[in-house]
């Protein structure tokens, strides 16, 4: 058993499978969300409340990640963020990437300016299982249909992230393709996307700009 676990950890250094969910505005009314908790509220991320992001992660190990996230405040034209508060305590965050004029390769997957990527969804481990993830999704999808309904929504979920997959399936999203991510000792170098409705797409990502 231990040998199998070691092999599994080693394989993650060289390969990762991700499922791609995509939907358009015409399917919005088919989505199903759980009822939002009364003590849950949302606010858009800004320089005035960014300090709440650090309290959501509650770990100095995430300092490099927090620096990357804070840089997004410099590009409000393409980055939108949401903070979820439970009883006025920040417990989760959700980011939306909106490429403007050109395609953006984010997390080794290309997003066009006709799409929006829902990404960076995180709920503090102490508050998981309280429907916060689903409620943040609902808030983000309502933002989409109000502010940029002309874009398709894309969500990328690792094949082993069972909780996120379950949430996406629960609200009625469908898998539209598979992303095969090839790595070299944990560093992405080749991303291959296959969808029955599109030709195979291949991106060499080793030296691409990180968003």
CSV table of C-alpha atoms in Angstrom, one decimal:
chain,number,residue,atom,x,y,z
A,1,UNK,CA,0.0,0.0,0.0
A,2,UNK,CA,2.8,2.4,0.9
A,3,UNK,CA,4.5,1.6,-2.4
A,4,UNK,CA,1.4,2.5,-4.3
A,5,UNK,CA,1.2,5.8,-2.4
A,6,UNK,CA,4.8,6.7,-3.2
A,7,UNK,CA,4.2,5.9,-6.9
A,8,UNK,CA,1.1,8.1,-6.9
A,9,UNK,CA,3.1,11.0,-5.4
A,10,UNK,CA,5.9,10.5,-7.9
A,11,UNK,CA,3.5,10.4,-10.9
A,12,UNK,CA,2.1,13.8,-9.9
A,13,UNK,CA,5.6,15.2,-10.6
A,14,UNK,CA,5.2,14.2,-14.3
A,15,UNK,CA,1.5,14.3,-15.2
A,16,UNK,CA,-1.8,15.8,-14.2
A,17,UNK,CA,-5.3,15.3,-15.7
A,18,UNK,CA,-7.8,18.1,-15.4
A,19,UNK,CA,-11.4,18.3,-16.5
A,20,UNK,CA,-12.7,21.4,-18.3
A,21,UNK,CA,-16.2,22.7,-17.6
A,22,UNK,CA,-17.7,25.4,-19.9
A,23,UNK,CA,-21.1,27.0,-20.3
A,24,UNK,CA,-22.7,29.9,-22.0
A,25,UNK,CA,-25.4,32.4,-21.0
A,26,UNK,CA,-28.2,30.4,-22.7
A,27,UNK,CA,-27.7,27.6,-20.1
A,28,UNK,CA,-27.8,30.0,-17.0
A,29,UNK,CA,-31.3,29.2,-16.1
A,30,UNK,CA,-30.5,25.5,-16.0
A,31,UNK,CA,-28.0,25.9,-13.2
A,32,UNK,CA,-29.0,24.8,-9.7
A,33,UNK,CA,-27.6,26.4,-6.5
A,34,UNK,CA,-28.3,25.6,-2.9
A,35,UNK,CA,-30.0,28.3,-0.9
A,36,UNK,CA,-27.5,30.8,0.4
A,37,UNK,CA,-27.0,31.0,4.2
A,38,UNK,CA,-28.4,34.1,5.8
A,39,UNK,CA,-25.2,34.8,7.7
A,40,UNK,CA,-23.1,34.7,4.5
A,41,UNK,CA,-22.2,37.9,2.6
A,42,UNK,CA,-19.9,38.9,-0.2
A,43,UNK,CA,-17.7,41.8,-1.2
A,44,UNK,CA,-15.5,42.5,-4.2
A,45,UNK,CA,-11.7,42.4,-3.5
A,46,UNK,CA,-10.0,45.7,-3.5
A,47,UNK,CA,-6.9,47.3,-2.0
A,48,UNK,CA,-9.1,48.4,1.0
A,49,UNK,CA,-10.0,44.8,2.0
A,50,UNK,CA,-7.1,42.7,0.6
A,51,UNK,CA,-5.8,42.1,4.1
A,52,UNK,CA,-8.8,39.8,4.5
A,53,UNK,CA,-7.3,37.4,2.0
A,54,UNK,CA,-4.4,36.7,4.3
A,55,UNK,CA,-6.7,35.8,7.1
A,56,UNK,CA,-8.6,33.4,4.9
A,57,UNK,CA,-5.4,31.4,4.2
A,58,UNK,CA,-4.1,31.8,7.8
A,59,UNK,CA,-0.6,30.6,6.9
A,60,UNK,CA,2.7,32.3,6.3
A,61,UNK,CA,3.5,29.5,3.9
A,62,UNK,CA,1.1,31.2,1.4
A,63,UNK,CA,3.1,34.5,1.4
A,64,UNK,CA,4.4,34.0,-2.1
A,65,UNK,CA,0.8,33.2,-3.3
A,66,UNK,CA,-0.5,36.3,-1.5
A,67,UNK,CA,2.1,38.5,-3.4
A,68,UNK,CA,0.8,37.1,-6.7
A,69,UNK,CA,-2.8,37.7,-5.7
A,70,UNK,CA,-2.0,41.3,-4.6
A,71,UNK,CA,-0.5,42.0,-8.0
A,72,UNK,CA,-3.9,41.3,-9.5
A,73,UNK,CA,-5.1,44.5,-8.0
A,74,UNK,CA,-2.9,46.3,-10.6
A,75,UNK,CA,-5.0,44.8,-13.4
A,76,UNK,CA,-8.6,45.5,-12.5
A,77,UNK,CA,-9.4,45.4,-16.2
A,78,UNK,CA,-8.8,41.6,-16.3
A,79,UNK,CA,-9.1,40.5,-12.7
A,80,UNK,CA,-12.1,40.5,-10.5
A,81,UNK,CA,-12.2,38.9,-7.0
A,82,UNK,CA,-14.8,38.1,-4.4
A,83,UNK,CA,-14.5,37.5,-0.6
A,84,UNK,CA,-17.1,35.4,1.2
A,85,UNK,CA,-17.8,36.4,4.8
A,86,UNK,CA,-19.5,34.1,7.3
A,87,UNK,CA,-20.8,36.0,10.3
A,88,UNK,CA,-18.7,38.9,9.1
A,89,UNK,CA,-15.5,36.7,9.2
A,90,UNK,CA,-13.7,36.3,5.8
A,91,UNK,CA,-13.7,32.6,5.1
A,92,UNK,CA,-13.3,32.2,1.3
A,93,UNK,CA,-12.3,33.9,-2.0
A,94,UNK,CA,-13.1,33.5,-5.6
A,95,UNK,CA,-11.2,35.0,-8.6
A,96,UNK,CA,-12.4,35.7,-12.2
A,97,UNK,CA,-10.0,36.3,-15.1
A,98,UNK,CA,-11.4,38.3,-18.0
A,99,UNK,CA,-8.8,38.6,-20.8
A,100,UNK,CA,-9.2,41.9,-22.7
A,101,UNK,CA,-7.6,42.1,-26.1
A,102,UNK,CA,-5.5,39.0,-26.3
A,103,UNK,CA,-5.5,35.4,-25.2
A,104,UNK,CA,-4.0,34.7,-21.8
A,105,UNK,CA,-2.3,31.4,-20.8
A,106,UNK,CA,-3.3,30.9,-17.2
A,107,UNK,CA,-2.2,27.8,-15.2
A,108,UNK,CA,-1.1,26.3,-18.6
A,109,UNK,CA,-4.5,26.7,-20.2
A,110,UNK,CA,-5.4,29.3,-22.8
A,111,UNK,CA,-8.3,31.6,-22.1
A,112,UNK,CA,-9.6,33.8,-25.0
A,113,UNK,CA,-11.1,37.3,-24.7
A,114,UNK,CA,-14.5,35.6,-25.5
A,115,UNK,CA,-14.3,33.7,-22.2
A,116,UNK,CA,-14.0,34.2,-18.5
A,117,UNK,CA,-12.2,31.8,-16.2
A,118,UNK,CA,-13.5,31.1,-12.7
A,119,UNK,CA,-10.4,30.2,-10.7
A,120,UNK,CA,-8.5,30.5,-7.4
A,121,UNK,CA,-11.5,29.4,-5.4
A,122,UNK,CA,-10.5,28.8,-1.8
A,123,UNK,CA,-12.4,28.1,1.4
A,124,UNK,CA,-10.6,28.1,4.8
A,125,UNK,CA,-10.3,24.5,5.9
A,126,UNK,CA,-12.1,25.3,9.1
A,127,UNK,CA,-15.2,26.3,7.2
A,128,UNK,CA,-15.5,23.7,4.6
A,129,UNK,CA,-18.7,21.6,4.3
A,130,UNK,CA,-20.9,24.7,5.0
A,131,UNK,CA,-22.0,25.3,1.4
A,132,UNK,CA,-19.6,28.3,1.1
A,133,UNK,CA,-18.0,27.1,-2.1
A,134,UNK,CA,-21.4,26.6,-3.8
A,135,UNK,CA,-22.6,30.0,-2.5
A,136,UNK,CA,-19.5,31.7,-3.9
A,137,UNK,CA,-20.2,30.0,-7.2
A,138,UNK,CA,-23.7,31.4,-7.2
A,139,UNK,CA,-22.5,34.9,-6.5
A,140,UNK,CA,-19.9,34.7,-9.3
A,141,UNK,CA,-22.4,33.3,-11.8
A,142,UNK,CA,-24.8,36.1,-11.0
A,143,UNK,CA,-22.0,38.6,-11.6
A,144,UNK,CA,-21.3,36.9,-14.9
A,145,UNK,CA,-24.9,37.0,-16.2
A,146,UNK,CA,-25.2,40.6,-15.1
A,147,UNK,CA,-21.8,42.1,-16.1
A,148,UNK,CA,-20.4,40.0,-18.9
A,149,UNK,CA,-23.0,37.5,-20.2
A,150,UNK,CA,-21.5,37.5,-23.7
A,151,UNK,CA,-18.5,35.4,-22.5
A,152,UNK,CA,-18.4,31.7,-22.0
A,153,UNK,CA,-17.5,30.6,-18.5
A,154,UNK,CA,-14.6,28.1,-18.0
A,155,UNK,CA,-13.7,26.2,-14.9
A,156,UNK,CA,-10.7,23.9,-14.6
A,157,UNK,CA,-10.8,21.1,-12.0
A,158,UNK,CA,-8.2,18.5,-11.2
A,159,UNK,CA,-9.4,15.0,-11.8
A,160,UNK,CA,-8.7,14.1,-8.2
A,161,UNK,CA,-10.4,17.1,-6.6
A,162,UNK,CA,-13.6,15.2,-5.8
A,163,UNK,CA,-15.3,17.9,-3.8
A,164,UNK,CA,-15.0,20.6,-6.5
A,165,UNK,CA,-16.1,18.1,-9.2
A,166,UNK,CA,-19.1,17.2,-7.0
A,167,UNK,CA,-20.0,20.9,-6.6
A,168,UNK,CA,-19.7,21.6,-10.4
A,169,UNK,CA,-21.8,18.6,-11.3
A,170,UNK,CA,-24.4,19.5,-8.6
A,171,UNK,CA,-25.1,22.9,-10.1
A,172,UNK,CA,-25.5,21.4,-13.5
A,173,UNK,CA,-22.2,22.0,-15.3
A,174,UNK,CA,-20.9,19.6,-17.9
A,175,UNK,CA,-17.4,18.5,-18.8
A,176,UNK,CA,-16.6,19.8,-22.2
A,177,UNK,CA,-13.0,18.6,-22.5
A,178,UNK,CA,-9.9,17.1,-20.9
A,179,UNK,CA,-6.6,18.8,-20.2
A,180,UNK,CA,-3.5,16.6,-20.0
A,181,UNK,CA,-0.7,18.5,-18.3
A,182,UNK,CA,2.8,17.0,-18.7
A,183,UNK,CA,5.4,18.0,-16.1
A,184,UNK,CA,9.1,17.7,-15.5
A,185,UNK,CA,9.6,17.1,-11.8
A,186,UNK,CA,6.6,19.2,-11.0
A,187,UNK,CA,7.2,22.0,-13.5
A,188,UNK,CA,4.7,22.3,-16.3
A,189,UNK,CA,6.1,22.1,-19.8
A,190,UNK,CA,3.4,20.8,-22.1
A,191,UNK,CA,-0.4,21.2,-22.0
A,192,UNK,CA,-2.7,19.3,-24.3
A,193,UNK,CA,-6.5,20.0,-24.5
A,194,UNK,CA,-8.9,17.7,-26.1
A,195,UNK,CA,-12.6,18.4,-26.6
A,196,UNK,CA,-15.0,16.5,-28.9
A,197,UNK,CA,-16.2,19.9,-30.3
A,198,UNK,CA,-12.8,21.4,-31.1
A,199,UNK,CA,-9.5,20.3,-32.5
A,200,UNK,CA,-6.7,19.3,-30.2
A,201,UNK,CA,-4.8,22.2,-28.8
A,202,UNK,CA,-1.2,22.1,-27.6
A,203,UNK,CA,0.6,24.7,-25.6
A,204,UNK,CA,4.3,24.7,-24.7
A,205,UNK,CA,4.2,26.5,-21.4
A,206,UNK,CA,7.6,26.2,-19.8
A,207,UNK,CA,8.6,29.8,-20.5
A,208,UNK,CA,5.2,31.5,-20.7
A,209,UNK,CA,4.3,34.5,-18.6
A,210,UNK,CA,2.7,33.5,-15.3
A,211,UNK,CA,-0.6,35.2,-14.4
